[in-house]
Amino acid sequence: MTQINKLKIFNDPIYGFISIPNELIYDLIQHPYFQRLRRISQMGLSYLVYPGANHTRFHHALGCMHLMQKAVETLRFKGVAISNEEECALLIAILLHDIGHGPFSHAMEKSIVEDVNHEAISLLFMNRLNDEFDGKLSLAIQVFKGEYHRKFMLQLISSQLDMDRMDYLKRDSFYTGVAEGNVNSERLIQMMNVENDVLVIEEKGIYSVEKFLLSRRLMYWQAYLHKTSLVAELILMKVLKRAKELTLKGIKLPCSEPLLYFMQNKITLEDFDAEKLDLFSQLDDFDIISALKAWQKHNDFILSTLSKMIINRDLLKIKLSADKIPMEESQSLKEEFAEAHNISAVDAGYFIFRGKIKNQAYSKEAEPIRILKKDKTIEDVVEASDQLNLKSLSKLVTKYYICFPKQLI
């Protein structure tokens, strides 16, 4: 039998060549659970706004692994002892950190699989893979859960300046063409160090951190919370909610078996056994798009109208405001729409609804980004910075929205 060369390289448009460092990581990438990420878009329905935003979670996971390789290299160069086992654990943990994402990322968490977040499902996948790979992921899981004694390792995977954020900002900026998000991840990684078991950024890297936080804020307003992306995702959540409602009434909708299963059953985290995890692993963006295409022709007015909106990109109108939108405004629109289409005011709530979005580039409540000063003292980046804008970046900004059909304007 010919031996497969498992030390492959990927050609990435952002970083150039990404190498697979060992056979275990090659086998994990080859696994169907991981290959599924090729069929899950990184930015949900944002391609309806930015036509280039068709990149996937697969792309992103490899990018994160590449940045982690660079971070380990830098820290070792600065005298931080990281064993080969620890390095492998870090690479596996960051590679698999998003493996639990459902189709179109966040829309699924609030509609089909209720109250089960993708981090919890990622952990289920990791434990399952650990069984398959004879316990070789045990250390990676320990690090991922924050149970490993070296705290800086978790910070590299999940913090306010981790490999995940560094990659998605740079990658999403590249594919959307929103230049403001282009962070200098190489410079940030070069400035990293470990002091008293916590991750720090050397003082000379402070401007790169400021740019990173500003980029994050701008990417949220221009890309992730762009009003058209937002309304498209909200409509998708409404479609799935309606589909689930009809299915639970006994109406069989045309869709794939895994999607049908999750619509027919209320699945909590406790219910996620091996069989359900396998079913979940068969779900991807294609199940949802195929279902929407079929549901356009359904005789349920709500389901067909909302499905057509996404397929044809003829979305609801969305209005953003700094002030709370009064309930009377949505109520009168609901009554008008209900009368025009001969449906109940409750059903009109599928087309007319209010809500709010929040944006905070830096949280003072979460673990801080620490700056290592020249005199070896450590300071929160907000205190260490001479830029007043960092104080405003840590302020929570809330915007309110109302969505309604265009014909009501």
XYZ file of C-alpha atoms in Angstrom:
409
model
C 0.000 0.000 0.000
C 1.399 3.402 -0.928
C 1.986 5.762 1.950
C 0.065 9.056 1.572
C 2.161 12.154 2.122
C 0.211 13.936 4.828
C 2.455 16.985 5.191
C 0.520 18.956 2.611
C 0.311 22.687 1.986
C -2.713 24.877 1.237
C -2.468 27.991 -0.893
C -4.321 30.730 0.954
C -5.106 34.116 -0.651
C -4.372 35.899 2.637
C -1.179 34.327 3.972
C 0.204 32.417 0.991
C 1.205 28.858 1.845
C -0.226 27.227 4.966
C 1.501 24.010 5.961
C -0.047 21.041 7.748
C 2.472 20.355 10.532
C 1.731 16.710 11.335
C -0.261 13.641 10.333
C -2.821 13.925 13.119
C -3.835 17.404 11.945
C -3.978 16.146 8.349
C -6.344 13.343 9.448
C -8.533 15.799 11.385
C -8.779 18.108 8.343
C -9.712 15.104 6.182
C -12.463 14.031 8.590
C -16.059 14.506 7.277
C -16.892 16.657 10.332
C -14.201 19.145 9.325
C -14.780 18.899 5.564
C -18.368 19.961 6.255
C -17.012 23.440 7.053
C -16.374 23.881 3.309
C -20.165 24.063 2.975
C -20.751 26.633 5.703
C -20.254 30.268 4.803
C -18.135 32.318 7.172
C -20.316 35.418 6.910
C -23.795 33.959 6.598
C -25.885 35.923 4.110
C -23.440 38.844 3.820
C -22.817 37.888 0.177
C -26.188 39.536 -0.515
C -24.393 42.808 0.292
C -20.764 42.024 -0.576
C -20.719 39.672 -3.602
C -17.206 38.454 -2.759
C -18.106 37.269 0.753
C -18.473 33.628 -0.230
C -15.589 32.289 1.837
C -16.174 29.449 4.262
C -15.534 28.352 7.844
C -13.028 25.859 6.390
C -10.941 28.746 5.052
C -11.113 30.544 8.377
C -10.168 27.522 10.519
C -7.027 26.899 8.447
C -6.115 30.593 8.693
C -6.439 30.476 12.488
C -4.216 27.404 12.633
C -1.600 29.198 10.521
C -1.618 32.236 12.853
C -1.300 29.912 15.851
C 1.807 28.341 14.270
C 3.279 31.852 13.949
C 2.358 32.724 17.546
C 4.031 29.591 18.931
C 7.140 30.325 16.833
C 7.304 33.912 18.172
C 6.781 32.936 21.824
C 9.408 30.193 21.636
C 11.847 32.674 20.117
C 11.262 34.909 23.164
C 12.065 32.074 25.529
C 8.558 30.838 26.372
C 8.772 27.054 26.764
C 6.068 25.323 24.698
C 6.428 21.563 24.259
C 5.559 19.773 21.004
C 2.487 18.260 22.714
C 1.320 21.721 23.825
C 1.892 23.139 20.356
C -0.121 20.332 18.793
C -2.919 20.895 21.350
C -3.029 24.629 20.543
C -3.195 23.938 16.797
C -5.971 21.354 17.191
C -7.999 23.545 19.578
C -7.925 26.553 17.235
C -8.503 24.396 14.143
C -11.661 22.908 15.668
C -12.937 25.977 17.565
C -15.739 26.596 15.007
C -16.533 23.016 14.044
C -19.929 23.224 15.784
C -21.304 26.034 13.607
C -24.583 25.274 11.901
C -25.709 26.445 8.451
C -25.420 30.203 7.966
C -23.682 30.326 11.326
C -25.746 32.193 13.891
C -29.229 31.950 12.340
C -29.475 28.259 13.271
C -28.680 28.813 16.943
C -31.815 30.851 17.429
C -34.252 28.887 15.283
C -33.618 25.201 14.599
C -31.332 24.108 17.420
C -32.732 26.291 20.154
C -30.562 27.544 23.002
C -27.582 25.361 22.081
C -24.635 27.545 21.088
C -22.002 26.554 18.565
C -19.234 26.429 21.214
C -21.102 23.660 23.054
C -21.559 21.709 19.808
C -17.877 22.260 18.921
C -16.962 20.603 22.208
C -19.263 17.649 21.463
C -17.543 17.188 18.096
C -14.109 17.424 19.728
C -14.988 14.777 22.320
C -16.333 12.515 19.586
C -13.163 12.966 17.496
C -11.094 12.297 20.608
C -12.766 8.880 20.922
C -12.080 8.158 17.251
C -8.446 9.254 17.523
C -7.690 7.240 20.697
C -7.494 10.166 23.095
C -5.008 12.200 21.052
C -7.174 15.325 21.425
C -7.358 15.202 25.238
C -4.862 18.005 25.840
C -6.449 20.178 23.108
C -9.854 19.759 24.789
C -8.370 20.653 28.183
C -6.876 23.859 26.707
C -10.117 24.679 24.823
C -12.158 24.364 28.034
C -9.717 26.553 29.963
C -8.799 23.692 32.293
C -5.096 23.598 31.420
C -2.790 25.187 34.000
C -1.049 27.467 31.481
C -3.632 30.244 31.157
C -2.014 32.094 28.228
C -2.840 29.144 25.973
C -6.576 29.715 26.324
C -6.004 33.427 25.622
C -4.459 32.531 22.264
C -7.662 30.636 21.382
C -10.324 32.752 23.047
C -9.775 36.308 24.293
C -10.140 39.893 23.091
C -7.006 39.469 20.980
C -6.988 35.840 19.853
C -6.093 34.039 16.619
C -9.785 33.679 15.776
C -10.430 37.443 15.726
C -7.150 38.168 13.987
C -8.013 35.840 11.157
C -11.683 36.662 10.663
C -11.096 40.422 10.600
C -8.328 40.138 8.010
C -10.138 37.467 5.968
C -13.578 39.088 6.036
C -12.019 42.433 5.144
C -10.294 40.827 2.133
C -13.402 39.028 0.817
C -15.844 41.882 1.396
C -13.470 44.567 0.148
C -14.062 46.554 3.358
C -10.472 47.796 3.699
C -11.002 49.226 7.201
C -10.933 45.705 8.659
C -7.465 44.844 7.377
C -5.509 44.242 10.582
C -1.767 43.690 10.743
C -1.883 40.242 12.319
C 1.811 39.583 11.668
C 2.884 42.668 13.597
C 0.479 41.856 16.461
C 1.858 38.316 16.746
C 5.459 39.595 16.687
C 4.619 41.837 19.660
C 3.218 38.995 21.799
C 4.899 37.706 24.909
C 4.016 35.827 28.094
C 4.522 37.372 31.530
C 3.384 35.600 34.754
C 1.532 33.028 32.642
C -0.638 35.637 30.889
C -0.492 36.838 27.315
C 0.834 40.390 26.930
C 1.608 42.741 24.065
C 4.895 44.582 24.260
C 4.516 48.358 24.607
C 5.802 49.122 21.114
C 2.867 47.127 19.700
C 0.226 49.355 21.297
C -0.627 51.194 18.069
C -1.217 47.878 16.312
C -3.655 46.941 19.102
C -5.444 50.277 18.746
C -5.740 49.738 14.990
C -7.019 46.184 15.611
C -9.780 47.407 17.960
C -10.782 50.224 15.628
C -10.884 47.774 12.699
C -13.106 45.468 14.712
C -15.573 48.242 15.451
C -15.695 49.389 11.828
C -16.101 45.831 10.526
C -19.073 45.341 12.831
C -20.877 48.418 11.523
C -19.860 48.007 7.881
C -20.030 44.242 7.481
C -21.359 42.067 10.321
C -24.111 44.483 11.376
C -24.671 45.997 7.927
C -28.388 46.597 7.808
C -28.988 44.464 4.693
C -27.011 41.511 6.130
C -28.922 41.977 9.361
C -32.364 41.979 7.769
C -31.488 38.946 5.598
C -30.421 36.963 8.674
C -33.526 38.036 10.583
C -35.745 36.901 7.684
C -33.922 33.552 7.579
C -34.598 33.095 11.293
C -38.285 33.902 10.704
C -38.484 31.398 7.809
C -36.982 28.634 9.943
C -39.260 29.536 12.853
C -42.309 29.355 10.564
C -41.132 26.090 9.032
C -40.726 24.593 12.505
C -44.171 25.862 13.509
C -45.817 24.245 10.462
C -43.873 20.993 10.917
C -44.977 20.726 14.555
C -48.584 21.104 13.350
C -48.048 17.992 11.242
C -47.503 19.713 7.886
C -44.636 17.903 6.112
C -42.391 20.351 4.301
C -40.028 19.396 1.466
C -36.477 19.452 2.863
C -33.530 17.173 3.660
C -33.916 14.457 6.313
C -31.485 16.044 8.828
C -33.231 19.428 8.558
C -36.637 17.791 8.936
C -35.448 15.972 12.061
C -34.326 19.183 13.776
C -37.579 20.894 12.833
C -39.706 18.063 14.190
C -37.836 17.795 17.492
C -36.852 20.270 20.183
C -33.234 19.388 20.844
C -31.431 20.582 23.950
C -27.752 20.125 24.784
C -28.611 17.101 26.973
C -30.317 15.433 23.972
C -27.222 15.669 21.776
C -26.137 12.035 21.722
C -23.914 10.437 19.044
C -26.851 9.867 16.670
C -28.043 13.479 16.852
C -24.512 14.787 16.460
C -24.198 12.734 13.262
C -27.462 14.198 11.996
C -26.260 17.698 12.849
C -23.003 17.015 10.993
C -25.033 16.418 7.826
C -26.530 19.915 7.948
C -24.941 22.716 5.928
C -25.877 25.818 3.911
C -27.068 23.688 1.003
C -29.856 22.121 3.092
C -31.185 25.587 3.899
C -30.911 27.018 0.371
C -32.549 23.909 -1.144
C -35.356 24.138 1.400
C -35.908 27.854 0.692
C -36.098 27.150 -3.044
C -38.741 24.465 -2.454
C -40.679 26.504 0.115
C -41.149 29.407 -2.323
C -43.929 27.357 -3.906
C -45.612 26.319 -0.656
C -49.220 27.361 -0.129
C -48.434 28.893 3.276
C -48.313 32.642 2.573
C -45.743 33.408 5.298
C -43.339 30.593 4.419
C -43.426 31.176 0.660
C -43.196 34.977 0.842
C -40.255 35.003 3.255
C -38.427 32.269 1.289
C -38.801 34.253 -1.944
C -37.382 37.331 -0.228
C -34.057 35.593 0.454
C -33.805 33.647 -2.813
C -34.563 36.735 -4.928
C -32.872 39.236 -2.595
C -36.043 41.252 -2.343
C -35.855 41.844 1.381
C -37.859 43.687 3.999
C -37.077 47.332 4.587
C -35.047 48.007 7.744
C -34.844 51.318 9.547
C -32.143 51.967 12.178
C -32.436 54.511 14.945
C -30.415 55.642 17.953
C -33.664 55.805 19.944
C -36.049 53.023 20.889
C -38.769 52.542 18.271
C -42.234 52.899 19.847
C -44.444 49.822 19.925
C -47.344 51.815 18.437
C -45.347 52.278 15.216
C -44.961 48.537 14.637
C -48.501 47.829 15.844
C -50.127 50.135 13.303
C -47.959 48.691 10.502
C -48.952 45.148 11.551
C -52.648 45.997 11.467
C -52.331 47.612 8.042
C -50.391 44.620 6.637
C -52.750 42.052 8.235
C -55.762 43.748 6.655
C -54.142 44.021 3.213
C -53.193 40.314 3.142
C -56.082 38.882 5.113
C -53.910 37.393 7.863
C -53.916 37.777 11.650
C -51.937 40.510 13.417
C -49.858 37.736 15.058
C -48.896 36.363 11.628
C -48.110 39.890 10.457
C -45.398 39.800 13.153
C -43.356 37.644 10.769
C -43.046 40.666 8.478
C -43.037 43.567 10.918
C -40.819 43.393 13.986
C -38.476 45.458 16.148
C -35.202 44.723 17.879
C -31.795 46.076 18.798
C -28.145 45.495 17.937
C -25.083 46.166 20.059
C -21.495 46.934 19.138
C -18.592 47.059 21.558
C -15.080 46.750 20.176
C -13.471 46.285 23.576
C -15.096 45.091 26.779
C -13.819 46.259 30.146
C -15.765 43.444 31.839
C -13.944 40.700 29.913
C -10.308 39.769 30.406
C -8.262 42.801 29.319
C -5.669 43.121 26.558
C -2.537 43.598 28.636
C 0.320 45.888 27.615
C 3.788 45.064 28.951
C 5.513 48.369 29.674
C 9.286 48.860 29.396
C 9.576 48.893 33.197
C 7.945 45.417 33.227
C 4.653 46.656 34.684
C 1.434 45.490 33.021
C -1.462 47.797 32.153
C -4.870 47.434 30.505
C -4.608 48.760 26.927
C -7.231 51.443 27.637
C -5.090 52.867 30.455
C -1.805 52.452 28.589
C -3.033 54.151 25.424
C -2.689 57.865 24.853
C -5.562 57.682 22.393
C -8.876 58.937 23.684
C -10.676 56.893 21.039
C -9.911 53.659 22.949
C -12.138 54.833 25.767
C -14.955 55.340 23.276
C -14.259 51.929 21.706
C -14.997 50.301 25.046
C -18.384 52.029 25.218
C -21.364 49.838 24.333
C -23.318 51.332 21.417
C -26.917 50.204 20.958
C -28.990 50.821 17.845
C -32.659 49.985 17.437
C -34.299 48.684 14.282
C -37.700 48.059 12.793
C -38.295 45.797 9.775
C -41.365 46.046 7.555
C -42.413 45.262 3.937
C -41.502 47.806 1.275
C -45.092 48.237 0.100
C -45.938 49.760 3.491
C -43.623 52.718 2.937
